[in-house]
Amino acid sequence: MPTFKLTLAYDGTNYVGWQRQAAGTSVQGLIEDALRELDGREVVLHGAGRTDAGVHALGQVASCALGRAIESGVLVRALNARLPPDVRVVSAEEVAADFHARFHARAKTYRYRIHNADVMIPFERHYAWYVFGALDVKAMDTAARLLEGRHDFAAFQTSSGTARTTERTVTRSRVTRTSPEDTAAFAPGVPGVFRRGVVIDYEITGDGFLRHMVRAMAGTLVEIGRGRRSIEEMREVLDSRDRGRAGPTAPAWGLFLVGVEYGDL
């Protein structure tokens, strides 16, 4: 039984999240259904992480074992032919039989997108959090860097979180900005009102993440960018381990799972 590592990209707008659930359509469920049709039996798909409803992925990773031999390229084409266009298998790689997409992952990178403008480009509405009013991007980046290192991130976990430990290691936490003129090449002649804003990306890499952790961080960073909190408050929130001290949970639709890192397979 060959084992495959699948790299996936999907638009999470219309799905209840990655994980198969009792009600609603999940990304995992769609791919498992396609694998069942292809392999002629039930196939269990293990994801590197569970993205929530509305969250997107550029480089989600999943693993599965099939009951028959198949070439990687054929597997990619066969699955994409059975999946809706907002879910794509980017690549497939045959790996060792004991490979597990979740347990063998060493790090994940997430990106949270904020559209900061007078008027939001309509095409961005499912892929960025629209924030009106000036944001101090430099202050946001300085505060974001305070999250790097090994910390207890309980202050950024959803109140219903059930993680056995809330300690994680963050290797990179940065905020950058780009002009919509640089990112909207698909829309030549975009009206000037849209070009007056910026796209702000919060990107974070770590060895693991608590539920809603990145979104809570993004919400706190926006409050710092608005001047409602000082940069130093980010460290105070982190040290408090109190979810009530952090900012709001940013909307799901601005979050992307960018990629998952592994050692030698």
XYZ file of C-alpha atoms in Angstrom:
265
model
C 0.000 0.000 0.000
C 1.800 3.175 -1.162
C 1.683 6.201 1.147
C 1.413 9.667 -0.369
C 2.152 13.157 0.846
C -0.323 15.537 -0.784
C 0.179 19.300 -0.957
C -3.143 21.112 -1.213
C -4.490 24.586 -1.886
C -8.070 25.634 -1.237
C -10.419 28.553 -0.889
C -12.123 27.947 2.440
C -15.010 30.364 1.851
C -17.687 27.729 1.256
C -16.492 25.066 3.683
C -16.961 24.251 7.370
C -13.196 23.896 7.658
C -10.623 21.226 6.994
C -11.999 18.501 9.248
C -14.899 16.270 8.219
C -17.947 17.070 10.364
C -21.440 15.717 10.911
C -22.992 18.615 9.010
C -21.625 20.756 6.202
C -18.996 20.228 3.545
C -15.364 19.975 4.649
C -12.163 19.982 2.604
C -11.061 16.689 4.159
C -14.419 15.120 3.340
C -14.254 16.201 -0.304
C -10.796 14.714 -0.793
C -11.643 11.505 1.072
C -14.718 11.101 -1.140
C -12.532 11.545 -4.233
C -9.993 9.038 -2.874
C -12.762 6.499 -2.174
C -13.995 6.762 -5.745
C -10.465 6.442 -7.073
C -9.253 3.620 -4.788
C -12.508 1.695 -4.463
C -12.423 1.684 -0.658
C -12.514 4.013 2.354
C -9.321 6.088 2.617
C -8.398 8.075 5.726
C -6.719 11.409 5.032
C -4.540 12.958 7.766
C -4.040 16.736 7.569
C -1.103 18.679 8.963
C -3.506 21.075 10.669
C -7.201 21.769 11.094
C -8.103 25.056 9.434
C -11.403 26.586 10.604
C -14.429 27.485 8.516
C -13.553 30.234 6.037
C -9.778 29.836 6.423
C -7.748 29.268 3.239
C -4.625 27.274 2.398
C -1.809 27.728 -0.080
C 0.210 24.774 1.174
C -1.795 22.454 3.405
C -0.268 18.974 3.607
C -2.083 15.668 4.027
C -1.094 12.010 3.976
C -2.913 8.822 3.031
C -2.274 5.194 2.129
C -3.810 3.750 -1.026
C -4.668 0.142 -1.775
C -3.134 0.083 -5.236
C -0.072 1.434 -6.993
C -0.485 4.712 -8.859
C 1.958 7.268 -10.230
C 2.092 10.600 -8.423
C 1.217 12.640 -11.499
C -1.733 10.397 -12.293
C -2.964 10.729 -8.710
C -2.873 14.543 -8.903
C -4.827 14.612 -12.164
C -7.333 11.999 -11.015
C -8.093 13.803 -7.753
C -8.383 17.247 -9.341
C -10.790 15.824 -11.899
C -13.033 14.765 -8.996
C -12.703 17.894 -6.841
C -14.433 21.277 -7.149
C -12.298 24.080 -8.607
C -11.798 25.780 -5.228
C -9.920 22.731 -3.912
C -6.745 21.656 -5.731
C -4.106 18.996 -5.214
C -0.903 20.843 -6.056
C 1.423 17.852 -5.861
C 1.687 14.247 -4.686
C 4.805 12.485 -3.488
C 5.186 8.837 -2.520
C 6.798 8.654 0.924
C 7.695 6.138 3.612
C 4.815 4.071 4.946
C 5.080 5.603 8.425
C 4.855 9.226 7.250
C 2.115 11.211 9.001
C 1.318 14.739 7.833
C 0.488 15.996 11.314
C 2.884 14.159 13.618
C 5.959 14.633 11.413
C 5.441 18.350 10.764
C 8.227 20.499 12.197
C 6.797 23.952 11.548
C 3.877 25.734 9.923
C 3.624 29.211 8.440
C 0.432 31.244 8.500
C -0.295 34.591 6.878
C -3.041 36.970 7.964
C -4.037 39.596 5.360
C -5.472 43.000 6.239
C -6.798 45.410 3.620
C -6.372 48.917 5.040
C -8.088 51.398 2.740
C -10.909 53.914 2.379
C -12.778 51.408 0.214
C -12.038 47.710 -0.024
C -11.546 46.119 -3.423
C -14.633 43.838 -3.779
C -12.506 40.938 -4.996
C -10.625 40.930 -1.673
C -13.695 40.509 0.529
C -13.175 36.766 1.071
C -9.390 36.964 1.430
C -8.602 39.883 3.747
C -9.946 41.657 6.815
C -11.058 45.161 5.848
C -9.846 47.692 8.422
C -10.735 51.365 7.959
C -8.489 54.114 9.289
C -4.730 54.552 9.436
C -2.624 51.766 10.950
C 0.918 52.177 12.257
C 2.568 49.251 10.480
C 5.961 49.886 12.087
C 4.445 49.642 15.576
C 2.602 46.468 14.570
C 5.811 44.870 13.315
C 7.743 45.829 16.457
C 4.999 44.295 18.621
C 4.832 41.168 16.433
C 8.554 40.508 16.964
C 7.945 40.314 20.727
C 6.103 37.040 20.078
C 9.193 35.297 18.714
C 10.751 32.628 20.926
C 9.439 29.958 23.293
C 6.415 31.261 25.216
C 3.167 30.248 26.825
C 0.555 31.539 24.356
C -2.532 30.885 26.496
C -3.560 34.550 26.129
C -4.131 33.963 22.414
C -6.024 30.686 22.629
C -9.785 30.550 22.171
C -11.596 30.298 25.492
C -12.820 26.825 24.504
C -9.319 25.576 23.703
C -8.402 22.107 24.951
C -4.661 21.901 24.222
C -2.711 19.895 26.803
C 0.017 22.538 26.811
C -0.109 26.119 25.578
C 3.655 26.516 25.149
C 4.862 26.944 21.588
C 7.996 28.150 19.790
C 7.599 30.953 17.243
C 10.636 31.366 14.978
C 9.344 34.293 12.927
C 6.609 36.882 13.541
C 6.600 39.904 11.208
C 4.256 42.522 9.740
C 4.837 43.978 6.259
C 2.915 46.227 3.903
C 2.461 46.372 0.145
C 0.531 48.693 -2.114
C -2.583 47.326 -3.835
C -0.996 48.626 -7.048
C 1.674 45.962 -6.600
C -0.790 43.159 -5.874
C -3.680 43.968 -8.225
C -2.057 43.237 -11.577
C -5.135 41.161 -12.387
C -7.191 44.389 -12.456
C -5.473 46.955 -14.704
C -6.966 50.406 -14.441
C -8.243 49.811 -10.902
C -9.857 53.064 -9.696
C -7.658 55.379 -7.685
C -9.868 55.097 -4.606
C -8.652 51.516 -4.170
C -5.002 52.445 -4.627
C -5.064 54.784 -1.642
C -4.895 51.843 0.734
C -2.349 49.176 1.573
C -2.335 45.438 2.104
C -0.811 44.486 5.444
C 0.460 40.936 5.904
C 1.105 39.377 9.285
C 3.212 36.250 8.783
C 4.160 33.846 11.560
C 6.101 30.571 11.625
C 6.093 28.215 14.588
C 6.245 24.606 15.687
C 2.536 24.560 16.488
C -0.481 26.786 16.959
C -3.403 26.923 19.360
C -6.938 27.288 18.075
C -7.568 30.871 16.895
C -4.038 31.813 18.026
C -3.016 33.661 14.858
C -6.372 35.410 14.565
C -6.179 36.611 18.173
C -2.671 37.884 17.530
C -3.845 39.690 14.396
C -6.689 41.314 16.326
C -4.256 42.500 19.015
C -1.828 43.849 16.409
C -4.585 45.877 14.748
C -5.413 47.501 18.100
C -1.725 48.423 18.442
C -1.725 49.759 14.893
C -4.730 51.932 15.723
C -2.966 53.333 18.774
C -5.434 51.787 21.204
C -2.644 49.764 22.804
C 1.063 50.386 23.226
C 3.739 48.128 21.785
C 4.753 47.124 25.320
C 1.236 45.807 25.981
C 1.894 42.901 23.627
C 4.460 41.504 26.078
C 2.112 42.198 29.008
C -0.705 40.309 27.278
C 1.619 37.404 26.486
C 2.855 37.195 30.080
C -0.689 37.390 31.496
C -1.802 34.081 29.913
C -5.295 35.648 30.044
C -7.381 35.563 26.840
C -9.394 38.507 28.137
C -6.309 40.719 27.968
C -5.706 40.157 24.249
C -7.502 41.808 21.356
C -10.479 40.478 19.393
C -10.324 37.388 17.237
C -9.838 38.574 13.653
C -12.221 37.171 10.999
C -11.418 33.757 9.562
C -11.400 34.855 5.929
C -8.115 36.774 6.218
C -6.112 33.719 7.321
C -4.037 31.463 5.058
C -2.025 28.356 5.873
C 1.001 29.116 3.709
C 3.075 25.985 4.179
C 4.234 23.104 6.362
C 7.864 22.168 6.929
C 9.229 18.625 7.286
C 12.622 17.029 7.679
C 13.888 14.327 5.330
C 11.070 12.005 4.286
